[in-house]
Amino acid sequence: MKAILKSKEMSIAAIVLLLCITLAFVSPVFLTADNLLDVLKANSVIGILAVGMTLIIITGGIDVSVAAVTSAVCVIIGKLMQVMPDHFLSLLLLFLIAPLLGVFLGAINGLLVSKIQIPAIVVTLGMMSIINGLVLYVTNGVYLNSTNFPKVFINFANFKLFGLPIIILIFVAVALVTWYILKYTLIGREVLAIGGNKESAIRVGINYDKVQIFVFSYMGLLAGIAAIAQTAYTKSVDPNGMLGLELMVIAAVVLGGANIMGGRGTIMGTILGVLLLGIVQNGLILAKIDTFWQKVFTGLIILLAVSYDHIQYRRSQEKLAKIEVEA
């Protein structure tokens, strides 16, 4: 019980709770059911992508192409929906095509990182630039609206269960599945082992290349699912709508306690990081703070949170080193 109370997740949860209480005094609108649902809906796509990013960051990698991959899949499924018949099978086909496209693009990143051993930041920056360029070329920057989308997709986008919109349900499902993979499957344990100590993991027989291909492919899979969620949320496709979103995704994971250098991170922490980021932004909007200052405040909170986490981590490592020396 003491270990749970002292965990990083509990610290973040306490910050989220304190922030909610403060914002409830700042604006009576904050704690209304509609506003809280809006916060969850607005951050569900970031949450889906952040869950996948957690696995990559645990292994010591990073993927800055996630927003570009999601945009590309959004454009492709948007164009497909304009010619698809209004049939339930069309919806099933979208749920097959979108994740497969994401896996394909993610696997390219994974292969380049693992087989050619190009740093992940370089590979994904290149992929981001290529995809963004192609998306703008194909769409000419023009929106795809829902006028020609099948009604079955619009009905899906408006679907609610127990009052929860479909994109929140998708986010919850993705988080639960990924938590299970990380905690109870062999590949999940290999991801954690690579993050903990790459050299030791390789020495005991863990296939480093396989793990890298898996985490980037899984990130692509979730980017495909996020594309469906984004299209359902906006009921349109904006080719430029996700530019810069990768920074918010990475920030959410780091705010959730993951070490940007690898070795540390949890799904629960990431979910709390997404909530923290979403609540901060919502609170700044309700406080009627200018958009420019919203970005400044968000950036400061991220820097302070990461700095505090890094200082705490260094102190724990110094204590551990001191214990080992005395032993």
Coordinates of C-alpha atoms in Angstrom, one line a residue:
M1 CA 0.0 0.0 0.0
K2 CA 2.8 2.4 0.9
A3 CA 4.5 1.6 -2.4
I4 CA 1.3 2.6 -4.3
L5 CA 0.9 5.8 -2.4
K6 CA 4.5 6.8 -3.1
S7 CA 4.3 5.8 -6.8
K8 CA 4.7 8.4 -9.6
E9 CA 1.2 7.8 -10.8
M10 CA -0.2 8.8 -7.4
S11 CA 1.8 12.0 -7.5
I12 CA 0.3 12.9 -10.9
A13 CA -3.2 11.9 -9.8
A14 CA -2.8 14.2 -6.8
I15 CA -1.7 17.1 -9.1
V16 CA -4.7 16.4 -11.4
L17 CA -7.1 16.4 -8.4
L18 CA -5.6 19.6 -7.0
L19 CA -5.9 21.2 -10.4
C20 CA -9.5 20.2 -10.7
I21 CA -10.4 21.7 -7.3
T22 CA -8.6 24.9 -8.2
L23 CA -10.3 25.2 -11.6
A24 CA -13.7 24.5 -9.9
F25 CA -13.2 27.8 -8.0
V26 CA -11.9 29.7 -11.0
S27 CA -14.9 28.6 -13.2
P28 CA -18.2 26.9 -12.0
V29 CA -18.5 25.5 -15.6
F30 CA -15.4 23.3 -15.2
L31 CA -16.9 20.5 -13.1
T32 CA -20.0 20.2 -15.2
A33 CA -20.6 16.8 -16.9
D34 CA -20.6 18.4 -20.4
N35 CA -17.3 20.2 -19.9
L36 CA -15.6 17.1 -18.5
L37 CA -16.9 15.0 -21.4
D38 CA -15.6 17.7 -23.8
V39 CA -12.1 17.5 -22.2
L40 CA -12.1 13.7 -22.6
K41 CA -13.3 13.9 -26.2
A42 CA -10.9 16.6 -27.2
N43 CA -8.0 14.6 -25.8
S44 CA -9.0 11.1 -26.8
V45 CA -7.0 11.1 -30.1
I46 CA -3.9 12.4 -28.2
G47 CA -4.5 9.7 -25.6
I48 CA -4.6 6.9 -28.2
L49 CA -1.4 8.1 -29.7
A50 CA 0.3 8.7 -26.3
V51 CA -0.5 5.1 -25.3
G52 CA 1.5 3.8 -28.3
M53 CA 4.2 6.4 -27.8
T54 CA 4.7 5.1 -24.2
L55 CA 6.0 1.8 -25.6
I56 CA 8.5 3.5 -27.9
I57 CA 9.8 5.8 -25.2
I58 CA 10.2 2.9 -22.8
T59 CA 12.6 1.3 -25.3
G60 CA 14.5 4.6 -25.5
G61 CA 13.1 5.6 -28.9
I62 CA 10.8 8.4 -30.1
D63 CA 8.4 8.8 -33.0
V64 CA 7.7 12.4 -34.2
S65 CA 5.9 11.1 -37.3
V66 CA 2.7 10.0 -35.4
A67 CA 0.7 13.1 -36.3
A68 CA 1.7 12.8 -40.0
V69 CA 0.8 9.1 -40.2
T70 CA -2.5 9.8 -38.5
S71 CA -3.2 12.7 -41.0
A72 CA -2.3 10.5 -44.0
V73 CA -4.7 7.7 -42.8
C74 CA -7.4 10.3 -42.2
V75 CA -7.0 11.6 -45.8
I76 CA -7.1 8.1 -47.3
I77 CA -10.1 6.9 -45.4
G78 CA -11.8 10.3 -46.0
K79 CA -11.4 9.8 -49.8
L80 CA -12.5 6.2 -49.5
M81 CA -15.7 7.2 -47.7
Q82 CA -16.6 9.5 -50.5
V83 CA -17.0 6.6 -52.9
M84 CA -18.1 3.9 -50.4
P85 CA -21.7 2.6 -50.4
D86 CA -23.8 3.4 -47.3
H87 CA -23.5 -0.1 -45.8
F88 CA -22.3 -1.6 -42.6
L89 CA -19.6 -3.5 -44.4
S90 CA -18.1 -0.2 -45.4
L91 CA -17.6 0.6 -41.8
L92 CA -15.9 -2.7 -41.1
L93 CA -13.7 -2.2 -44.1
L94 CA -12.6 1.2 -42.7
F95 CA -11.7 -0.5 -39.4
L96 CA -9.6 -2.9 -41.4
I97 CA -7.9 -0.5 -43.8
A98 CA -7.0 2.3 -41.4
P99 CA -5.0 0.1 -38.9
L100 CA -3.3 -1.8 -41.7
L101 CA -2.1 1.4 -43.3
G102 CA -0.8 2.6 -40.0
V103 CA 1.0 -0.7 -39.3
F104 CA 2.6 -0.5 -42.8
L105 CA 3.9 3.1 -42.2
G106 CA 5.0 2.3 -38.6
A107 CA 6.8 -0.9 -39.7
I108 CA 8.9 1.1 -42.2
N109 CA 10.1 3.3 -39.3
G110 CA 10.8 0.1 -37.2
L111 CA 12.7 -1.5 -40.0
L112 CA 14.9 1.5 -40.6
V113 CA 15.6 1.9 -36.9
S114 CA 16.3 -1.7 -36.2
K115 CA 17.9 -3.1 -39.4
I116 CA 19.8 0.0 -40.7
Q117 CA 20.3 1.4 -37.2
I118 CA 19.4 4.9 -38.0
P119 CA 18.4 6.9 -34.9
A120 CA 14.7 6.9 -34.4
I121 CA 14.5 10.7 -34.3
V122 CA 16.1 11.0 -37.7
V123 CA 14.0 8.2 -39.3
T124 CA 10.7 9.6 -38.0
L125 CA 11.6 13.2 -38.8
G126 CA 12.2 12.1 -42.4
M127 CA 9.0 10.1 -42.5
M128 CA 7.1 13.1 -41.1
S129 CA 8.4 15.4 -43.8
I130 CA 7.7 12.9 -46.6
I131 CA 4.1 12.2 -45.4
N132 CA 3.2 15.8 -44.7
G133 CA 4.4 16.8 -48.2
L134 CA 2.4 14.0 -49.9
V135 CA -0.7 14.8 -47.9
L136 CA -0.6 18.4 -49.0
Y137 CA 0.1 17.4 -52.6
V138 CA -2.8 15.0 -52.7
T139 CA -5.3 17.2 -51.0
N140 CA -4.0 20.6 -52.0
G141 CA -4.8 21.6 -48.4
V142 CA -8.5 21.3 -49.1
Y143 CA -10.9 20.0 -46.4
L144 CA -12.9 16.8 -46.9
N145 CA -16.3 17.3 -45.3
S146 CA -18.9 14.8 -44.2
T147 CA -21.3 15.7 -47.1
N148 CA -20.4 12.6 -49.0
F149 CA -19.5 10.3 -46.0
P150 CA -21.7 7.2 -45.6
K151 CA -24.5 7.7 -43.1
V152 CA -23.4 4.5 -41.3
F153 CA -20.1 6.3 -40.4
I154 CA -21.9 9.4 -39.2
N155 CA -24.2 7.2 -37.0
F156 CA -21.0 5.5 -35.7
A157 CA -19.5 8.9 -34.9
N158 CA -22.6 9.9 -33.0
F159 CA -22.8 6.6 -31.1
K160 CA -22.8 6.7 -27.3
L161 CA -22.7 4.0 -24.6
F162 CA -23.8 4.9 -21.1
G163 CA -23.5 8.5 -22.2
L164 CA -19.9 8.2 -23.3
P165 CA -19.1 9.1 -26.9
I166 CA -17.5 6.5 -29.1
I167 CA -14.0 8.1 -29.3
I168 CA -13.7 8.0 -25.5
L169 CA -14.7 4.3 -25.6
I170 CA -12.0 3.7 -28.2
F171 CA -9.4 5.5 -26.1
V172 CA -10.4 3.4 -23.0
A173 CA -10.3 0.1 -25.1
V174 CA -6.8 1.0 -26.5
A175 CA -5.4 1.8 -23.1
L176 CA -6.7 -1.4 -21.5
V177 CA -5.4 -3.6 -24.4
T178 CA -2.0 -1.9 -24.3
W179 CA -1.8 -2.2 -20.5
Y180 CA -2.5 -5.9 -20.8
I181 CA 0.2 -6.4 -23.6
L182 CA 2.8 -4.5 -21.5
K183 CA 2.0 -6.3 -18.3
Y184 CA 1.1 -9.9 -19.2
T185 CA 2.5 -10.8 -22.6
L186 CA 6.0 -11.9 -23.6
I187 CA 6.5 -9.0 -26.1
G188 CA 5.5 -6.6 -23.3
R189 CA 8.1 -8.0 -20.9
E190 CA 10.7 -7.7 -23.7
V191 CA 9.8 -4.1 -24.2
L192 CA 10.3 -3.4 -20.5
A193 CA 13.5 -5.4 -20.5
I194 CA 15.0 -3.5 -23.5
G195 CA 14.0 -0.2 -21.7
G196 CA 15.6 -1.3 -18.4
N197 CA 18.9 -2.4 -19.9
K198 CA 19.4 -3.0 -23.6
E199 CA 22.7 -4.8 -23.4
S200 CA 21.6 -7.2 -20.6
A201 CA 18.3 -7.9 -22.5
I202 CA 20.2 -8.8 -25.7
R203 CA 22.6 -11.0 -23.7
V204 CA 19.7 -13.1 -22.3
G205 CA 18.4 -13.7 -25.8
I206 CA 15.8 -10.9 -26.4
N207 CA 15.6 -10.0 -30.1
Y208 CA 16.2 -6.2 -30.1
D209 CA 15.2 -5.8 -33.8
K210 CA 11.9 -7.7 -33.2
V211 CA 11.0 -5.4 -30.3
Q212 CA 11.8 -2.2 -32.3
I213 CA 9.7 -3.4 -35.2
F214 CA 6.9 -4.3 -32.9
V215 CA 6.7 -1.0 -31.0
F216 CA 6.8 1.2 -34.1
S217 CA 4.3 -1.1 -35.9
Y218 CA 2.0 -0.9 -32.9
M219 CA 2.4 2.8 -32.9
G220 CA 1.3 2.8 -36.5
L221 CA -1.7 0.5 -35.6
L222 CA -2.8 3.0 -33.0
A223 CA -2.2 5.9 -35.4
G224 CA -4.7 4.2 -37.8
I225 CA -7.2 3.8 -35.0
A226 CA -6.6 7.4 -34.0
A227 CA -7.4 8.5 -37.6
I228 CA -10.8 6.8 -37.3
A229 CA -11.4 8.5 -34.0
Q230 CA -10.3 11.9 -35.3
T231 CA -12.5 11.7 -38.3
A232 CA -15.4 10.6 -36.1
Y233 CA -14.8 13.5 -33.8
T234 CA -14.5 16.2 -36.4
K235 CA -16.7 14.5 -39.1
S236 CA -14.3 16.0 -41.6
V237 CA -10.7 15.7 -42.7
D238 CA -8.4 18.6 -42.3
P239 CA -5.0 17.9 -44.0
N240 CA -3.3 20.5 -41.6
G241 CA -5.4 19.7 -38.6
M242 CA -2.8 17.6 -36.8
L243 CA 0.4 19.6 -37.5
G244 CA 2.4 19.8 -34.3
L245 CA 0.2 17.2 -32.4
E246 CA 3.2 14.9 -32.0
L247 CA 4.7 17.4 -29.5
M248 CA 1.5 17.2 -27.4
V249 CA 1.6 13.4 -27.5
I250 CA 5.2 13.2 -26.4
A251 CA 4.5 15.8 -23.7
A252 CA 1.6 13.8 -22.3
V253 CA 3.8 10.7 -22.0
V254 CA 6.6 12.6 -20.3
L255 CA 4.1 14.3 -18.0
G256 CA 2.9 10.8 -17.1
G257 CA 6.3 9.9 -15.6
A258 CA 8.0 8.3 -18.6
N259 CA 11.7 8.9 -18.9
I260 CA 12.4 10.4 -22.3
M261 CA 15.7 8.5 -22.3
G262 CA 13.9 5.2 -21.9
G263 CA 13.5 2.6 -19.2
R264 CA 10.5 4.0 -17.4
G265 CA 6.8 4.5 -18.3
T266 CA 3.3 3.1 -17.6
I267 CA 0.0 3.2 -19.3
M268 CA -1.7 4.6 -16.2
G269 CA 0.8 7.3 -15.9
T270 CA 0.3 8.2 -19.6
I271 CA -3.5 8.4 -19.1
L272 CA -3.0 10.8 -16.2
G273 CA -0.5 12.8 -18.3
V274 CA -3.1 13.2 -21.0
L275 CA -5.7 14.2 -18.4
L276 CA -3.3 16.7 -16.9
L277 CA -2.5 18.3 -20.2
G278 CA -6.2 18.4 -21.2
I279 CA -7.3 19.9 -17.9
V280 CA -4.6 22.6 -18.0
Q281 CA -5.6 23.6 -21.5
N282 CA -9.3 23.6 -20.7
G283 CA -8.7 25.6 -17.5
L284 CA -6.8 28.2 -19.4
I285 CA -9.6 28.5 -21.9
L286 CA -12.2 28.9 -19.2
A287 CA -10.0 31.5 -17.5
K288 CA -10.2 33.4 -20.8
I289 CA -6.4 33.6 -21.2
D290 CA -5.2 34.5 -24.7
T291 CA -4.2 31.6 -27.0
F292 CA -0.6 32.8 -27.0
W293 CA -0.3 32.7 -23.2
Q294 CA -2.0 29.3 -23.2
K295 CA 1.0 27.8 -25.1
V296 CA 3.4 29.6 -22.8
F297 CA 1.7 28.2 -19.6
T298 CA 1.4 24.7 -21.1
G299 CA 5.1 24.7 -22.0
L300 CA 6.1 26.0 -18.5
I301 CA 4.1 23.2 -16.8
I302 CA 5.7 20.6 -19.0
L303 CA 9.2 21.9 -18.3
L304 CA 8.6 22.1 -14.5
A305 CA 7.0 18.7 -14.4
V306 CA 9.9 17.1 -16.4
S307 CA 12.5 18.9 -14.4
Y308 CA 11.0 17.9 -11.1
D309 CA 10.7 14.3 -12.3
H310 CA 14.3 14.2 -13.5
I311 CA 15.6 15.7 -10.2
Q312 CA 13.7 13.1 -8.2
Y313 CA 15.0 10.3 -10.5
R314 CA 18.6 11.5 -10.0
R315 CA 18.2 11.6 -6.3
S316 CA 16.9 8.1 -6.2
Q317 CA 19.8 6.9 -8.4
E318 CA 22.3 8.7 -6.1
K319 CA 20.8 7.0 -3.0
L320 CA 21.0 3.7 -4.8
A321 CA 24.6 4.2 -5.6
K322 CA 25.4 5.2 -2.0
I323 CA 23.8 2.1 -0.7
E324 CA 25.8 -0.1 -3.2
V325 CA 29.0 1.6 -2.1
E326 CA 28.3 1.2 1.6
A327 CA 27.4 -2.5 1.0

